[in-house]
């Protein structure tokens, strides 16, 4: 039995241990370690750009996290990701919004349950959605920078001034 197995992606071959292990299980393991070490609940999100990331996107649903695919053509194929960003530049904007919450109007003390709670839950990110420019998972065209639409599997729509989960 070979010790490694090859997994094919869009433009990549991944060599993985020949075990019942994938990116989704790796994310779950990391999250357990982080939450155990810091004794704090965190809001996980996973950003990927390949079919090899689909296991992690599926795990985000189980963990009540956010799976984000980076793809110009996300509307043209099936994905387990909840949202999409078109390119790495939009990923940088998204990550900057998380890293610099005051610049996007998202602030908090970090105290769970506080009015300005930033404990990591999506509902603590403030009344306005983070700037995910033209971000959708199944319809990349026609979205304004302040509009976020989940995949067709979801039923909620978010626009400026809403942040419902």
Rosetta silent file (secondary structure, phi, psi, omega in degrees, C-alpha in Angstrom):
SEQUENCE: XXXXXXXXXXXXXXXXXXXXXXXXXXXXXXXXXXXXXXXXXXXXXXXXXXXXXXXXXXXXXXXXXXXXXXXXXXXXXXXXXXXXXXXXXXXXXXXXXXXXXXXXXXXXXXXXXXXXXXXXXXXXXXXXXXXXXXXXXXXXXXXXXXXXXXXXXXXXXXXXXXXXX
SCORE:     score description
SCORE:     0.000 S_00000001
   1 L     0.000  127.069  179.815    0.000    0.000    0.000 S_00000001
   2 L   -66.902  149.041 -179.518    1.509    3.376   -0.984 S_00000001
   3 L   -81.333  -19.378  179.692    2.161    5.853    1.825 S_00000001
   4 E  -125.138  151.957  172.929    0.932    8.793   -0.263 S_00000001
   5 E  -125.717  150.452 -178.257   -2.020    9.326   -2.540 S_00000001
   6 E   -99.784  131.120  175.505   -2.345   11.900   -5.288 S_00000001
   7 E  -116.288  132.337 -178.755   -5.315   14.263   -5.389 S_00000001
   8 E   -97.174  136.655  173.607   -5.934   16.322   -8.517 S_00000001
   9 L  -115.164 -163.681 -179.748   -7.054   19.933   -8.450 S_00000001
  10 L   -63.364  -49.660 -178.514   -7.604   22.515  -11.166 S_00000001
  11 L  -137.778   36.090 -174.457   -3.922   23.190  -11.757 S_00000001
  12 L  -152.412  149.837  166.177   -2.298   21.186   -8.990 S_00000001
  13 E  -113.553  130.171  176.013   -1.519   17.703   -7.802 S_00000001
  14 E  -108.653  134.633  173.018   -1.547   17.274   -4.036 S_00000001
  15 E   -99.833  120.697 -176.638    0.307   14.447   -2.341 S_00000001
  16 E  -123.289  154.705  174.006   -1.538   13.439    0.809 S_00000001
  17 E   -59.548  143.329  178.874   -1.002   10.715    3.384 S_00000001
  18 L   -78.245   72.055 -177.741   -2.884    7.574    2.453 S_00000001
  19 L  -143.596  166.505  177.517   -5.251    7.995    5.398 S_00000001
  20 L   -77.181   77.439 -173.265   -8.832    9.017    6.044 S_00000001
  21 L  -149.064  138.970  177.510   -7.855   12.681    6.180 S_00000001
  22 L  -148.972 -177.987 -177.305   -8.737   15.751    4.135 S_00000001
  23 H   -65.448  -32.345  177.107   -8.713   19.544    4.409 S_00000001
  24 H   -64.412  -44.073  177.996  -12.071   19.539    6.182 S_00000001
  25 H   -67.598  -33.786  176.835  -10.788   17.232    8.902 S_00000001
  26 H   -64.914  -42.431  178.077   -7.636   19.342    9.178 S_00000001
  27 H   -62.495  -45.216  179.764   -9.748   22.478    9.718 S_00000001
  28 H   -60.835  -43.807  179.652  -11.842   20.711   12.362 S_00000001
  29 H   -62.223  -46.407  179.139   -8.694   19.486   14.159 S_00000001
  30 H   -61.285  -42.811 -179.571   -7.111   22.969   14.104 S_00000001
  31 H   -63.585  -42.085  176.253  -10.281   24.586   15.413 S_00000001
  32 H   -58.853  -43.468  179.780  -10.493   22.078   18.285 S_00000001
  33 H   -64.317  -45.112 -178.972   -6.863   22.861   19.189 S_00000001
  34 H   -64.224  -48.246 -179.108   -7.373   26.637   19.037 S_00000001
  35 H   -64.496  -36.535  178.460  -10.577   26.581   21.070 S_00000001
  36 H   -68.318  -41.433 -177.685   -9.011   24.238   23.623 S_00000001
  37 H   -70.324  -39.683 -175.875   -5.852   26.304   24.028 S_00000001
  38 H   -99.916   -3.575  179.959   -7.571   29.669   24.321 S_00000001
  39 L    48.105   47.623 -177.270  -10.793   28.428   25.974 S_00000001
  40 L  -148.561  138.693  177.039  -12.744   30.679   23.656 S_00000001
  41 L   -76.923  136.842  179.055  -15.192   30.086   20.853 S_00000001
  42 L  -120.545  157.780  176.038  -13.986   31.387   17.510 S_00000001
  43 L   -99.013  107.901 -177.178  -15.747   32.069   14.229 S_00000001
  44 L   -83.317  144.973  167.321  -13.983   29.993   11.561 S_00000001
  45 E  -141.164  150.154 -176.945  -13.759   30.863    7.911 S_00000001
  46 E  -130.029  129.352  178.905  -11.934   29.085    5.121 S_00000001
  47 E  -116.273  125.103  179.654  -10.871   30.665    1.850 S_00000001
  48 E  -145.924  164.989 -175.647   -9.875   28.420   -1.038 S_00000001
  49 L  -130.516   18.183 -172.610   -9.669   28.449   -4.809 S_00000001
  50 L  -142.829  161.749  176.073   -9.694   24.824   -5.873 S_00000001
  51 H   -63.061  -22.957  178.535  -11.812   21.696   -5.958 S_00000001
  52 H   -71.643   -8.319  178.021   -9.401   20.271   -3.381 S_00000001
  53 H   -93.306   -4.451 -175.488  -10.874   22.789   -0.892 S_00000001
  54 H   -60.773  -35.192  176.711  -14.424   21.419   -1.111 S_00000001
  55 H   -60.366  -40.619  179.306  -13.974   19.166    1.962 S_00000001
  56 H   -69.201  -38.811  177.057  -13.097   22.251    4.008 S_00000001
  57 H   -61.184  -43.021  177.896  -16.057   24.202    2.607 S_00000001
  58 H   -62.186  -39.969  179.814  -18.382   21.369    3.667 S_00000001
  59 H   -64.612  -32.454  178.923  -16.810   21.355    7.129 S_00000001
  60 H   -60.025  -37.597  176.029  -17.499   25.088    7.477 S_00000001
  61 H   -61.649  -46.140 -179.977  -21.230   24.325    7.328 S_00000001
  62 H   -62.564  -34.162 -176.701  -20.856   21.740   10.101 S_00000001
  63 L   -92.191    5.699 -176.267  -18.816   24.189   12.211 S_00000001
  64 L    56.267   40.851  178.377  -21.205   27.112   11.573 S_00000001
  65 L  -107.986 -161.042 -175.035  -18.373   28.903    9.820 S_00000001
  66 E  -127.825  118.604  174.893  -17.959   30.575    6.475 S_00000001
  67 E   -99.457  127.863 -176.310  -16.616   28.885    3.346 S_00000001
  68 E  -127.819  119.890  176.163  -15.449   31.286    0.646 S_00000001
  69 E   -94.080  141.994  176.284  -14.343   30.196   -2.812 S_00000001
  70 E  -105.155  108.746 -174.835  -12.080   32.449   -4.863 S_00000001
  71 L  -163.925  132.908  173.266  -13.176   32.072   -8.460 S_00000001
  72 L   -69.569  -22.505 -172.883  -14.107   34.233  -11.413 S_00000001
  73 L  -119.782   29.830 -177.514  -16.454   31.433  -12.499 S_00000001
  74 H   -58.447  -30.370 -179.358  -18.016   30.258   -9.221 S_00000001
  75 H   -69.713  -15.968 -174.720  -21.479   30.677  -10.718 S_00000001
  76 H   -94.656   -3.626  179.834  -20.659   28.109  -13.394 S_00000001
  77 L  -143.416  162.198 -179.345  -19.910   25.136  -11.152 S_00000001
  78 L   -79.163  139.075  177.094  -21.162   23.512   -7.987 S_00000001
  79 L  -146.934  152.470  175.182  -19.413   24.328   -4.729 S_00000001
  80 L   -86.983   -5.607  178.839  -20.010   23.742   -1.029 S_00000001
  81 L   -67.206  145.990  179.278  -18.740   27.269   -0.300 S_00000001
  82 L   -82.160  -30.690 -176.701  -21.318   29.711    1.030 S_00000001
  83 E  -137.794  168.678  178.712  -19.825   32.776   -0.636 S_00000001
  84 E  -137.016  147.942  168.134  -17.413   33.702   -3.406 S_00000001
  85 E  -120.980  145.672 -173.110  -14.798   36.324   -4.064 S_00000001
  86 L   -76.031  -32.883 -171.424  -13.665   36.854   -7.635 S_00000001
  87 L  -158.212  172.945 -179.637   -9.903   37.184   -7.214 S_00000001
  88 H   -60.747  -28.700  178.178   -7.024   37.555   -4.741 S_00000001
  89 H   -63.826  -40.520  176.777   -7.522   41.332   -4.604 S_00000001
  90 H   -68.427  -31.380  174.957  -11.001   40.816   -3.174 S_00000001
  91 H   -62.412  -44.110  179.177   -9.532   38.339   -0.683 S_00000001
  92 H   -60.580  -44.218  178.221   -7.147   41.067    0.501 S_00000001
  93 H   -60.658  -44.134  179.593  -10.071   43.499    0.913 S_00000001
  94 H   -61.862  -47.819 -179.261  -12.036   40.888    2.853 S_00000001
  95 H   -66.569  -36.445  175.666   -9.101   40.065    5.144 S_00000001
  96 H   -62.546  -36.382  177.603   -8.362   43.762    5.687 S_00000001
  97 H   -63.267  -36.993  176.603  -11.959   44.225    6.822 S_00000001
  98 H   -73.636  -40.805 -176.391  -11.415   41.535    9.467 S_00000001
  99 H   -75.023  -28.457 -177.354   -7.963   42.807   10.459 S_00000001
 100 L  -124.818   67.761 -173.109   -8.993   46.482   10.577 S_00000001
 101 H   -61.858  -29.684 -179.473  -12.582   46.456   11.849 S_00000001
 102 H   -66.766  -31.547 -179.556  -12.643   50.172   12.686 S_00000001
 103 H   -72.745  -16.297  179.195  -11.965   51.117    9.080 S_00000001
 104 H  -110.304    6.267 -179.730  -15.068   49.186    7.998 S_00000001
 105 L    81.795   12.229  179.143  -17.329   50.292   10.829 S_00000001
 106 L  -106.891  117.782 -178.552  -17.046   46.938   12.611 S_00000001
 107 L  -139.987  161.209  176.911  -15.934   47.283   16.212 S_00000001
 108 L  -174.391  163.340  179.170  -16.210   45.421   19.474 S_00000001
 109 L   -91.582  -16.052 -176.404  -14.746   44.853   22.885 S_00000001
 110 L    89.746   -1.301 -179.946  -14.519   41.123   22.494 S_00000001
 111 L   -85.751  116.600  179.202  -16.870   40.574   25.419 S_00000001
 112 L   -57.758  135.155  177.334  -19.468   37.940   24.498 S_00000001
 113 L    87.267  -12.014  178.819  -22.975   39.285   24.834 S_00000001
 114 L   -69.717  158.804 -178.511  -21.910   42.931   24.919 S_00000001
 115 L   -59.176  -32.099  179.131  -23.740   45.352   22.673 S_00000001
 116 L  -110.449   40.312 -177.333  -20.630   45.629   20.547 S_00000001
 117 L   -52.971  127.554  172.693  -19.740   41.943   20.868 S_00000001
 118 L  -124.895   41.568 -174.689  -16.845   40.792   18.680 S_00000001
 119 L   -71.112   -4.896  177.439  -16.671   37.293   20.113 S_00000001
 120 L   114.309  -10.117  178.786  -16.305   35.805   16.690 S_00000001
 121 L   -79.521  152.526 -178.444  -19.881   35.067   15.727 S_00000001
 122 H   -61.125  -32.825 -178.700  -21.089   36.382   12.405 S_00000001
 123 H   -69.239  -15.042 -179.667  -23.837   38.336   14.159 S_00000001
 124 H   -87.042    4.125 -175.510  -21.188   40.310   16.059 S_00000001
 125 H   -85.412   10.113  174.626  -19.787   41.857   12.902 S_00000001
 126 L    95.237  172.900 -175.071  -22.069   44.864   13.133 S_00000001
 127 L   -73.568  -24.043 -179.694  -25.168   46.016   11.311 S_00000001
 128 L  -101.919  142.282  177.674  -23.495   46.434    7.922 S_00000001
 129 L   -67.714  152.797  174.882  -22.002   43.531    6.002 S_00000001
 130 L   -64.125  150.889 -177.797  -18.281   43.469    5.491 S_00000001
 131 L   -71.794   94.568  175.189  -17.264   44.813    2.098 S_00000001
 132 L  -105.090   87.109 -173.440  -17.259   41.712   -0.061 S_00000001
 133 L   -54.194  118.756  177.184  -17.104   43.373   -3.471 S_00000001
 134 L    49.996   40.737 -174.502  -19.546   41.668   -5.803 S_00000001
 135 E   -94.430  120.400  170.875  -19.367   38.558   -3.648 S_00000001
 136 E  -147.892  166.555  177.505  -21.805   35.756   -4.231 S_00000001
 137 L  -100.587  -21.577 -179.149  -21.437   32.041   -4.537 S_00000001
 138 L  -127.604    1.135  179.800  -23.748   31.401   -7.458 S_00000001
 139 L  -148.624   90.394 -176.864  -24.203   34.814   -9.070 S_00000001
 140 L   -79.822  -17.531 -176.436  -21.080   36.900   -9.445 S_00000001
 141 L   -90.840  146.790  170.427  -22.612   39.442  -11.781 S_00000001
 142 L    81.956    3.479  179.933  -24.610   42.498  -10.837 S_00000001
 143 L   -87.496  140.418  173.634  -23.831   42.681   -7.136 S_00000001
 144 L   -80.951  161.492 -178.027  -22.957   45.978   -5.566 S_00000001
 145 L   -59.144  -24.124 -177.884  -19.916   46.105   -3.294 S_00000001
 146 L   -97.094    8.873 -177.357  -22.125   46.178   -0.181 S_00000001
 147 L  -108.564  133.543  177.829  -24.292   43.209   -1.146 S_00000001
 148 E  -126.584  122.686  177.619  -23.614   39.639   -0.089 S_00000001
 149 E  -117.907  127.510  176.642  -25.797   36.808   -1.346 S_00000001
 150 L   -71.372  171.396  179.313  -25.387   33.258   -0.059 S_00000001
 151 L   -63.080  166.453 -178.700  -25.449   30.279   -2.360 S_00000001
 152 L   -60.751  -21.175  177.096  -28.755   29.003   -3.699 S_00000001
 153 L   -67.329  -25.569  178.387  -28.724   26.417   -0.932 S_00000001
 154 L   -90.975  170.148 -177.753  -29.275   29.239    1.573 S_00000001
 155 L  -122.543   -0.382 -175.832  -32.355   31.381    1.819 S_00000001
 156 L   -99.081  150.807  173.925  -31.094   34.647    3.246 S_00000001
 157 E  -127.669  136.585 -178.763  -30.021   37.740    1.355 S_00000001
 158 E  -118.797  138.254  174.569  -27.925   40.466    2.899 S_00000001
 159 L  -136.031 -172.744  179.887  -27.566   43.992    1.703 S_00000001
 160 L   -56.104  130.209  177.506  -26.400   47.275    3.124 S_00000001
 161 L    91.136    0.664  178.184  -27.723   47.626    6.638 S_00000001
 162 L  -128.639  148.501  178.273  -28.418   43.949    7.329 S_00000001
 163 L  -154.006   61.834 -176.736  -26.346   41.223    8.925 S_00000001
 164 L   -93.744  144.424  176.026  -28.712   38.411    9.750 S_00000001
 165 L  -125.217    0.000    0.000  -27.681   34.844   10.420 S_00000001
